[in-house]
XYZ file of C-alpha atoms in Angstrom:
591
model
C 40.182 -32.896 29.200
C 37.360 -33.085 26.627
C 38.360 -31.765 23.350
C 36.150 -28.921 21.782
C 34.811 -29.618 18.259
C 35.745 -27.328 15.756
C 32.745 -25.029 14.708
C 30.529 -25.592 11.772
C 31.446 -23.534 8.653
C 29.295 -20.435 8.083
C 28.048 -19.569 4.601
C 28.695 -15.925 3.650
C 28.940 -13.828 0.662
C 31.973 -11.889 -0.852
C 31.243 -8.865 -3.074
C 34.106 -7.740 -5.313
C 34.609 -4.072 -6.190
C 35.223 -4.502 -9.950
C 32.032 -4.162 -12.178
C 31.707 -5.419 -15.870
C 31.500 -2.800 -18.490
C 28.054 -3.331 -20.039
C 27.230 -0.045 -22.019
C 28.701 -1.269 -25.257
C 26.733 -4.766 -25.070
C 23.452 -2.801 -24.334
C 23.723 -1.085 -27.707
C 23.571 -4.041 -29.593
C 20.382 -4.352 -31.579
C 20.045 -8.232 -31.888
C 18.781 -9.435 -28.750
C 20.722 -12.905 -28.757
C 23.918 -10.961 -29.538
C 23.196 -8.631 -26.742
C 22.636 -11.258 -24.290
C 25.756 -13.105 -25.230
C 27.799 -10.070 -25.025
C 26.475 -9.056 -21.595
C 27.140 -12.624 -20.262
C 30.672 -12.737 -21.812
C 31.622 -9.505 -20.206
C 30.198 -10.659 -16.830
C 32.103 -13.854 -16.970
C 35.396 -12.423 -18.026
C 35.187 -9.561 -15.297
C 34.565 -12.274 -12.568
C 37.110 -14.883 -13.730
C 39.909 -12.165 -13.874
C 39.017 -10.328 -10.709
C 38.194 -13.285 -8.591
C 41.452 -15.191 -9.523
C 43.192 -14.023 -6.282
C 40.313 -14.637 -4.108
C 39.852 -18.147 -5.289
C 43.663 -19.080 -5.010
C 43.598 -17.888 -1.401
C 40.305 -20.010 -0.787
C 41.879 -23.130 -2.324
C 44.690 -22.719 0.160
C 42.271 -22.265 2.923
C 40.291 -25.315 1.764
C 43.559 -27.405 1.751
C 43.943 -26.515 5.580
C 40.311 -27.395 6.425
C 39.265 -23.846 7.011
C 36.857 -23.689 4.022
C 34.581 -26.615 3.367
C 33.504 -25.189 -0.147
C 32.928 -22.045 -2.258
C 30.864 -21.064 -5.352
C 31.626 -18.344 -7.879
C 29.084 -16.145 -9.360
C 29.471 -13.881 -12.384
C 26.002 -12.250 -12.299
C 27.047 -9.922 -9.263
C 30.841 -10.655 -9.160
C 31.006 -12.326 -5.947
C 31.409 -15.727 -4.299
C 29.404 -17.727 -1.505
C 31.700 -19.296 0.894
C 31.336 -22.049 3.475
C 34.171 -21.030 5.946
C 35.561 -20.077 9.299
C 35.816 -16.685 10.866
C 39.550 -16.413 10.171
C 39.022 -16.866 6.521
C 36.298 -14.224 6.618
C 38.435 -11.725 8.452
C 41.308 -12.446 5.993
C 39.047 -11.805 2.997
C 37.763 -8.505 4.460
C 41.318 -7.126 4.021
C 41.779 -8.032 0.441
C 42.067 -4.927 -1.752
C 39.700 -6.414 -4.415
C 36.923 -7.318 -1.908
C 34.204 -4.570 -1.478
C 32.193 -6.430 1.129
C 31.323 -9.441 3.113
C 27.696 -10.116 3.668
C 25.654 -12.738 5.587
C 23.697 -15.301 3.456
C 20.379 -13.652 4.547
C 17.218 -15.747 4.674
C 14.201 -14.661 2.877
C 10.507 -15.830 3.286
C 8.023 -16.047 0.363
C 4.745 -14.069 1.209
C 2.160 -16.595 2.112
C -1.067 -15.938 0.239
C -3.474 -13.772 2.124
C -7.001 -15.303 2.469
C -9.696 -13.225 0.815
C -13.227 -13.621 -0.977
C -13.194 -16.430 -3.366
C -13.865 -16.018 -7.028
C -16.591 -18.353 -7.710
C -16.660 -17.740 -11.646
C -17.073 -20.854 -13.690
C -14.002 -22.290 -15.326
C -15.654 -21.709 -18.630
C -15.547 -17.971 -18.164
C -12.585 -15.582 -18.618
C -11.375 -14.736 -15.166
C -12.686 -11.243 -13.983
C -9.076 -9.881 -13.543
C -8.160 -10.817 -17.119
C -11.142 -8.987 -18.456
C -10.609 -5.869 -16.071
C -7.291 -5.307 -17.839
C -8.597 -5.850 -21.269
C -6.277 -8.787 -22.096
C -9.242 -10.732 -23.599
C -9.762 -7.913 -25.892
C -6.300 -8.056 -26.911
C -6.790 -11.767 -27.970
C -9.905 -11.162 -29.872
C -9.557 -7.736 -31.556
C -5.936 -7.604 -32.133
C -4.910 -11.531 -32.329
C -2.056 -11.154 -29.985
C -1.674 -13.832 -27.270
C 2.066 -13.651 -26.467
C 3.068 -16.363 -29.059
C 6.890 -16.426 -29.589
C 7.699 -14.774 -26.024
C 9.257 -16.825 -23.270
C 8.380 -16.006 -19.761
C 9.727 -17.220 -16.417
C 9.249 -16.899 -12.742
C 11.609 -17.088 -9.885
C 9.397 -18.617 -7.184
C 8.594 -21.798 -5.374
C 8.507 -23.916 -8.369
C 5.806 -24.912 -10.913
C 3.526 -27.844 -11.610
C 4.480 -28.427 -15.097
C 1.861 -31.280 -15.549
C -1.144 -28.813 -14.699
C -3.465 -28.882 -17.667
C -3.616 -25.120 -17.757
C 0.344 -24.969 -18.066
C 1.742 -28.142 -19.426
C 1.383 -27.436 -23.110
C 2.882 -23.991 -22.579
C 5.966 -25.294 -21.002
C 9.068 -24.790 -23.488
C 10.317 -28.267 -22.789
C 7.024 -30.127 -23.197
C 6.999 -32.821 -25.876
C 3.354 -33.249 -26.916
C 3.775 -36.407 -28.812
C 5.587 -38.008 -25.781
C 5.433 -36.149 -22.656
C 7.991 -38.628 -21.114
C 10.503 -37.466 -23.564
C 10.128 -33.822 -22.514
C 13.192 -31.732 -22.095
C 13.998 -30.062 -18.827
C 17.596 -29.036 -19.693
C 17.687 -25.194 -20.100
C 13.925 -25.036 -18.986
C 14.063 -25.831 -15.259
C 16.318 -24.855 -12.374
C 16.017 -25.666 -8.812
C 18.554 -24.046 -6.512
C 17.010 -25.705 -3.532
C 17.882 -29.306 -4.915
C 14.216 -30.356 -4.014
C 13.142 -31.382 -7.646
C 16.571 -31.872 -9.546
C 15.056 -33.500 -12.626
C 11.713 -31.904 -13.602
C 9.646 -28.962 -12.237
C 7.807 -29.284 -9.330
C 5.990 -29.555 -6.856
C 3.150 -31.170 -8.587
C 1.295 -32.627 -5.720
C -1.300 -30.909 -3.663
C -0.484 -28.197 -1.068
C 2.617 -28.924 0.985
C 2.720 -25.516 2.844
C 1.007 -22.132 2.399
C 3.663 -21.023 -0.021
C 4.243 -24.378 -1.964
C 1.449 -23.507 -4.511
C 2.789 -19.901 -4.946
C 4.749 -20.528 -8.066
C 2.075 -22.460 -9.872
C -0.475 -19.848 -9.069
C 1.584 -16.957 -10.531
C 2.519 -18.895 -13.412
C -1.126 -19.512 -14.151
C -1.938 -15.801 -13.980
C 0.712 -15.302 -16.622
C -0.104 -17.972 -19.326
C -2.824 -20.223 -17.973
C -5.550 -21.818 -19.939
C -6.762 -25.231 -20.944
C -6.624 -26.475 -24.438
C -10.441 -26.310 -24.984
C -10.106 -22.506 -23.903
C -11.653 -23.102 -20.412
C -10.039 -21.772 -17.253
C -8.720 -18.552 -19.076
C -6.729 -17.500 -16.015
C -3.673 -16.195 -17.817
C -2.824 -12.892 -19.528
C -0.737 -14.194 -22.230
C -1.934 -17.754 -23.179
C 0.186 -18.109 -26.155
C 3.555 -17.561 -24.387
C 5.920 -20.185 -23.325
C 7.254 -20.726 -19.809
C 10.334 -21.973 -17.972
C 11.138 -21.581 -14.218
C 13.471 -21.248 -11.571
C 12.709 -22.679 -7.990
C 14.571 -20.399 -5.517
C 12.153 -20.947 -2.550
C 11.735 -24.109 -0.912
C 8.505 -25.964 -0.466
C 8.112 -24.004 3.045
C 8.717 -20.810 1.163
C 12.425 -20.319 2.551
C 15.224 -19.101 0.454
C 18.583 -17.484 0.952
C 20.602 -14.712 -0.831
C 22.588 -17.436 -2.568
C 19.752 -19.348 -3.949
C 18.330 -15.751 -5.287
C 21.764 -14.978 -6.898
C 21.873 -18.530 -8.351
C 18.476 -17.991 -9.908
C 19.351 -14.602 -11.443
C 22.244 -16.024 -12.933
C 20.463 -18.952 -14.511
C 17.934 -16.543 -15.872
C 20.599 -14.653 -17.699
C 22.068 -17.928 -19.109
C 19.988 -21.092 -18.569
C 22.038 -24.152 -18.003
C 21.528 -28.073 -18.336
C 20.105 -29.823 -15.158
C 23.664 -30.458 -14.277
C 24.168 -26.691 -13.975
C 26.552 -26.881 -16.993
C 26.940 -25.363 -20.299
C 25.017 -21.957 -19.780
C 23.442 -20.576 -22.801
C 22.116 -16.930 -22.857
C 20.427 -17.633 -26.298
C 17.776 -19.600 -24.126
C 17.146 -16.790 -21.588
C 13.574 -15.761 -20.953
C 12.356 -12.447 -22.266
C 10.523 -11.457 -18.940
C 10.890 -12.779 -15.434
C 8.047 -12.643 -12.615
C 9.198 -11.938 -9.309
C 6.467 -12.049 -6.696
C 8.851 -11.802 -3.748
C 10.895 -9.217 -1.904
C 12.624 -8.279 1.162
C 10.767 -5.777 3.573
C 13.731 -3.569 3.687
C 13.452 -1.254 0.691
C 17.006 -0.113 1.319
C 18.455 -3.526 0.793
C 20.893 -3.234 -2.043
C 21.993 -6.905 -2.324
C 20.347 -7.561 -5.879
C 21.005 -4.284 -7.451
C 23.889 -5.914 -9.930
C 21.696 -8.850 -10.633
C 18.801 -6.696 -11.892
C 21.123 -4.453 -13.808
C 22.687 -7.350 -15.515
C 19.168 -8.591 -16.516
C 18.300 -5.219 -17.900
C 21.566 -5.014 -19.856
C 20.702 -8.173 -21.377
C 17.071 -6.816 -22.447
C 15.247 -9.071 -19.975
C 12.163 -7.278 -18.404
C 11.500 -8.028 -14.847
C 8.422 -7.342 -12.781
C 8.556 -7.107 -8.973
C 5.954 -7.179 -6.208
C 5.821 -4.125 -4.304
C 5.068 -5.884 -1.079
C 2.208 -6.337 1.386
C 3.034 -3.923 4.181
C 0.609 -1.050 3.307
C -1.075 1.083 3.995
C 1.803 3.315 5.460
C 3.919 5.330 3.181
C 7.458 4.285 2.433
C 6.649 0.585 2.764
C 7.826 -0.658 -0.608
C 10.173 -3.594 -0.396
C 13.359 -4.536 -2.402
C 14.184 -5.127 -5.236
C 10.901 -3.353 -6.118
C 12.243 -0.384 -4.615
C 15.156 0.016 -7.053
C 14.931 2.736 -9.756
C 15.687 -0.015 -12.225
C 13.177 -2.374 -10.995
C 9.381 -2.160 -12.267
C 7.276 -2.255 -9.155
C 3.583 -3.531 -9.189
C 0.947 -2.657 -6.473
C -2.533 -4.124 -5.937
C -6.110 -3.040 -6.534
C -9.308 -4.836 -5.904
C -12.155 -5.526 -8.304
C -13.437 -1.894 -8.046
C -10.139 -0.426 -8.812
C -9.519 0.764 -5.065
C -6.131 0.324 -3.769
C -5.614 -2.778 -1.482
C -5.124 -1.915 2.043
C -2.064 -4.317 2.185
C -0.337 -2.901 -0.865
C 3.057 -1.434 -0.138
C 3.348 2.269 -0.885
C 6.054 4.526 -2.060
C 8.242 6.738 -1.898
C 11.211 4.293 -2.433
C 14.331 5.024 -0.213
C 16.192 5.404 -3.300
C 14.253 8.562 -4.167
C 11.929 7.403 -6.877
C 8.097 7.073 -7.087
C 6.741 3.601 -6.289
C 4.942 1.471 -7.265
C 5.107 1.949 -10.974
C 1.630 0.518 -11.810
C -1.008 -1.419 -9.926
C -3.048 -4.527 -11.157
C -5.773 -6.734 -9.753
C -4.524 -8.391 -6.840
C -7.498 -9.561 -4.808
C -9.810 -12.583 -5.377
C -7.582 -14.033 -7.935
C -8.286 -17.450 -9.141
C -5.385 -19.524 -10.663
C -3.743 -22.935 -11.099
C -2.758 -25.008 -7.992
C -0.137 -27.812 -7.849
C -1.775 -31.175 -8.316
C -3.842 -29.935 -11.393
C -6.644 -27.993 -9.487
C -7.629 -24.324 -9.238
C -8.275 -22.061 -6.407
C -9.662 -18.408 -6.042
C -9.592 -15.801 -3.308
C -5.844 -15.347 -3.388
C -4.740 -11.852 -2.551
C -1.366 -9.819 -2.381
C 0.952 -7.920 -4.633
C 2.365 -11.375 -5.644
C -0.949 -11.917 -7.472
C -0.866 -8.520 -9.028
C 2.518 -8.753 -10.550
C 1.974 -11.732 -12.921
C -0.741 -9.493 -14.812
C 2.082 -7.157 -15.889
C 4.482 -9.922 -16.801
C 1.839 -11.307 -18.975
C 1.234 -7.938 -20.614
C 4.868 -7.546 -21.451
C 4.618 -10.900 -23.333
C 1.504 -9.479 -25.215
C 3.239 -6.293 -25.947
C 6.525 -7.947 -27.139
C 4.753 -10.169 -29.508
C 2.916 -7.116 -30.981
C 6.107 -5.200 -31.438
C 8.152 -8.197 -32.697
C 10.504 -8.230 -30.022
C 11.704 -4.679 -30.966
C 11.233 -2.785 -27.821
C 13.818 -1.941 -25.138
C 13.023 -2.507 -21.266
C 12.948 1.459 -21.071
C 10.549 1.681 -23.911
C 8.302 -1.185 -22.591
C 8.167 0.718 -19.216
C 6.877 3.853 -20.955
C 4.333 2.136 -23.196
C 2.805 0.407 -20.082
C 2.685 3.596 -17.858
C 1.225 6.166 -20.473
C -2.005 4.430 -21.169
C -2.312 3.167 -17.531
C -5.689 4.079 -15.889
C -5.237 7.026 -13.480
C -6.893 6.173 -10.163
C -5.316 8.415 -7.686
C -4.553 12.278 -7.593
C -4.044 13.447 -11.178
C -0.893 11.977 -12.452
C 1.445 9.493 -10.923
C 1.625 9.100 -7.114
C 3.056 6.594 -4.395
C -0.192 4.774 -4.019
C -1.191 3.725 -7.538
C 1.838 4.728 -9.318
C 0.815 5.736 -12.947
C -2.518 3.695 -12.406
C -3.900 0.374 -13.333
C -2.568 -1.421 -16.384
C -4.705 -1.390 -19.580
C -3.542 -4.325 -21.632
C -5.714 -3.409 -24.661
C -4.540 0.218 -25.042
C -0.984 -0.681 -24.293
C -0.788 -3.477 -26.951
C -2.970 -1.385 -29.593
C -0.465 1.541 -29.370
C 2.057 -0.677 -30.949
C -0.082 -0.855 -34.145
C -1.211 2.835 -33.857
C 0.675 6.005 -34.677
C 3.029 8.370 -32.929
C 1.651 11.655 -31.610
C 4.340 14.115 -30.757
C 4.934 17.921 -30.211
C 6.462 20.667 -28.204
C 5.180 22.909 -25.536
C 6.401 26.492 -25.209
C 5.572 29.925 -23.689
C 3.534 31.758 -26.040
C 5.167 35.011 -25.143
C 8.935 34.128 -25.103
C 8.778 30.855 -27.314
C 10.907 29.208 -24.607
C 10.277 25.562 -23.846
C 7.966 24.605 -20.949
C 9.151 21.680 -19.016
C 6.721 19.457 -17.015
C 3.569 20.389 -18.862
C 0.958 17.605 -18.477
C -0.345 16.297 -21.815
C -3.374 14.308 -21.608
C -4.975 12.340 -24.750
C -8.488 11.030 -24.522
C -9.653 8.474 -26.960
C -13.172 9.487 -27.953
C -14.095 5.910 -29.113
C -12.955 4.067 -25.832
C -12.761 6.944 -23.355
C -9.157 5.611 -22.465
C -6.753 8.364 -21.621
C -2.941 8.688 -21.916
C -0.767 11.163 -19.868
C 2.890 12.203 -20.112
C 4.847 15.318 -19.387
C 7.022 17.667 -21.662
C 10.829 17.240 -21.326
C 13.310 19.943 -20.490
C 13.283 21.121 -24.175
C 9.421 21.092 -24.198
C 9.144 18.120 -26.322
C 6.604 15.201 -25.797
C 5.591 12.040 -27.608
C 3.056 9.205 -27.407
C 2.551 5.897 -29.148
C -1.104 5.407 -29.307
C -3.790 3.365 -30.898
C -5.332 4.768 -34.136
C -8.535 6.931 -33.521
C -9.981 10.191 -32.671
C -8.631 12.100 -29.582
C -9.128 15.267 -27.523
C -5.737 16.506 -26.355
C -5.010 19.083 -23.617
C -1.795 20.560 -22.186
C -1.862 21.994 -18.727
C 0.875 23.620 -16.530
C 0.674 25.479 -13.212
C 0.758 29.236 -14.010
C -0.633 28.797 -17.572
C -4.011 28.815 -19.154
C -5.141 25.236 -20.052
C -5.057 24.469 -23.828
C -7.490 21.915 -25.397
C -7.520 20.669 -29.091
C -10.480 18.402 -30.191
C -10.509 15.583 -32.435
C -7.050 14.990 -33.476
C -6.918 11.828 -35.835
C -3.976 9.360 -35.231
C -3.427 7.016 -38.079
C -1.468 3.819 -37.971
C 2.294 3.973 -38.879
C 1.984 7.928 -38.934
C 3.356 10.688 -37.003
C 1.085 13.452 -36.087
C 2.433 16.670 -34.822
C 0.925 19.149 -32.357
C 2.626 22.104 -30.727
C 1.156 23.982 -28.024
C 1.970 27.641 -27.055
C 0.800 28.088 -23.459
C -0.238 31.567 -22.364
C 0.979 32.694 -18.866
C -1.667 33.795 -16.283
C -1.192 37.066 -14.513
C 0.948 36.134 -11.461
C 2.489 37.231 -8.294
C 5.310 35.947 -5.944
C 5.070 34.185 -2.476
C 8.271 34.136 -0.683
C 9.605 33.675 2.773
C 11.919 31.562 4.911
C 11.469 28.290 6.719
C 13.082 28.386 10.142
C 12.970 26.358 13.516
C 11.049 28.133 16.156
C 13.493 27.062 18.876
C 16.666 28.288 17.364
C 15.781 30.159 14.305
C 17.975 28.005 12.008
C 16.819 26.925 8.438
C 14.855 23.624 8.235
C 15.201 21.552 5.016
C 11.681 21.568 3.765
C 9.243 21.434 0.766
C 6.763 24.284 0.369
C 3.441 23.371 -1.431
C 0.450 25.313 -2.802
C -2.181 23.038 -1.870
C -4.580 21.972 -4.470
C -2.088 22.732 -7.329
C 0.946 21.476 -8.627
C 3.090 24.289 -7.212
C 5.788 23.220 -4.869
C 9.511 24.115 -4.276
C 12.416 23.357 -2.015
C 13.781 25.756 0.429
C 17.511 26.784 -0.389
C 20.474 26.259 2.274
C 19.247 29.651 4.059
C 15.716 28.331 4.386
C 14.600 30.764 1.632
C 11.780 29.770 -0.900
C 10.217 31.692 -3.869
C 7.158 30.588 -5.659
C 5.572 32.329 -8.707
C 1.985 31.616 -8.765
C -1.107 32.836 -10.763
C -3.138 35.501 -8.974
C -5.574 33.991 -6.443
C -5.865 32.674 -2.869
C -3.828 29.720 -1.701
C -3.293 27.610 1.390
C 0.502 27.363 1.788
C 1.868 24.154 3.552
C 5.416 23.371 4.706
C 6.426 19.737 4.898
C 9.807 19.357 6.925
C 12.116 16.717 5.196
C 14.120 16.176 8.511
C 12.763 14.235 11.567
C 11.792 16.209 14.863
C 9.612 19.025 13.090
C 6.074 19.484 12.489
C 4.875 21.290 9.332
């Protein structure tokens, strides 16, 4: 009788219940100390909570049931190459929260588009569109002192637009350049130095070189100005192979290296050498996928800003992918050279209940660096839009001398974004197209703050829209008042017209408010309520008269309200004529 061969081991991931307590480390002001404390907490939690699992796996390996396993502290889990019996036994252990397949992911292939025929001596159109070149010339800010990274398909470190910006580069002797702590290849394709550096291997093999070019690219003589932050340094993690394929484990490994880079042997992790901002022009089509929530949270706790491509599955709503869909991720959509949303750009809302994308940036007809030392235009995708925001963070952090938190950075990018859709943020454009000049100029400007109240009762008015319009540049900034009525901006010095609007109140406008550098200017608004009435009723099913969970809108206004458990709604609105629309929030009903 022929003997059946034992099945090949399958790689799967184990996720443990315990999470590291990072709140105390997040409060540390010194960035190096903060990252060190975050890594120490993650490592200690993983070592302690994984001890029982690793002892079991060692025993299983001795019996030939496990070929190998690898421990990760960034998400407190392990990757196991083992058999089904071992997987079933692990699932029963109390410290194990979940077993997951080692899912595969494909890097989005560049979508063909119109080629950018601009001369290499000119600043790329997309760089000018967001005002990055004005940041260099008028503000003298180029990203100097900031370290950027990408998790992608690799980078041609010898490219003339990139080589001298590589952190490991030795200009006096390139052969003595240092790749320890500056390069990581989860795929094992280029273990000794960044790659690929030969012409196109596949549709995705140039992807990482192209995205890095949009972040930092330019040649020594100033030609081929394709990058937003040409003064920044870069490092990279290759987590997609040359055919654009990756796995959950490779991506987890890239996250871990990003928080504490290692030498080329994967040893001696050092969080002090972590990048400041990481570009992620990839994602899973399933916006509900929570595989990388802990990884993104660990980066954020360590003060690492990460940018995420929203995805290329528009124009339908709810198409944003993960991790871009996470509330803690900063998602980027794509617009064309006329600031119109790209048809392919994925839309929100996020399945996590938040608005997405956060902002948009140029993502069509993008010219950038290619492996092998060349350039190519015409690339399109949210992968191409995302590096613009990564470069903007580098500019902003240089101007702020590294003094901004991730949350503060998000706010400073979204407030001056150019509003392109409906008034205010939406699930197509987010807060709007990024404006690098207004964002960076605001660091050297002043603070504008105040409080919005009801003129009659003096009670705070929450959700009032505060709009500032710069009289010199016509740039506008928008925010909303908080629950206590307060609001604040950090804006460039200059003269502004400021308005406050809220549904149910008369608009208020104050002209020519002067903002001075390093000065706080206070302006309070007392809004006058308009004569109003009430619209109320019930939303019920025609078939059985049961309440239907819904939102009720007054079209053409910001007036809206959810029905209660009985289906009842009550909206106070200024006197006038309205069209009332009901949008059911459960399937099977038409509004």
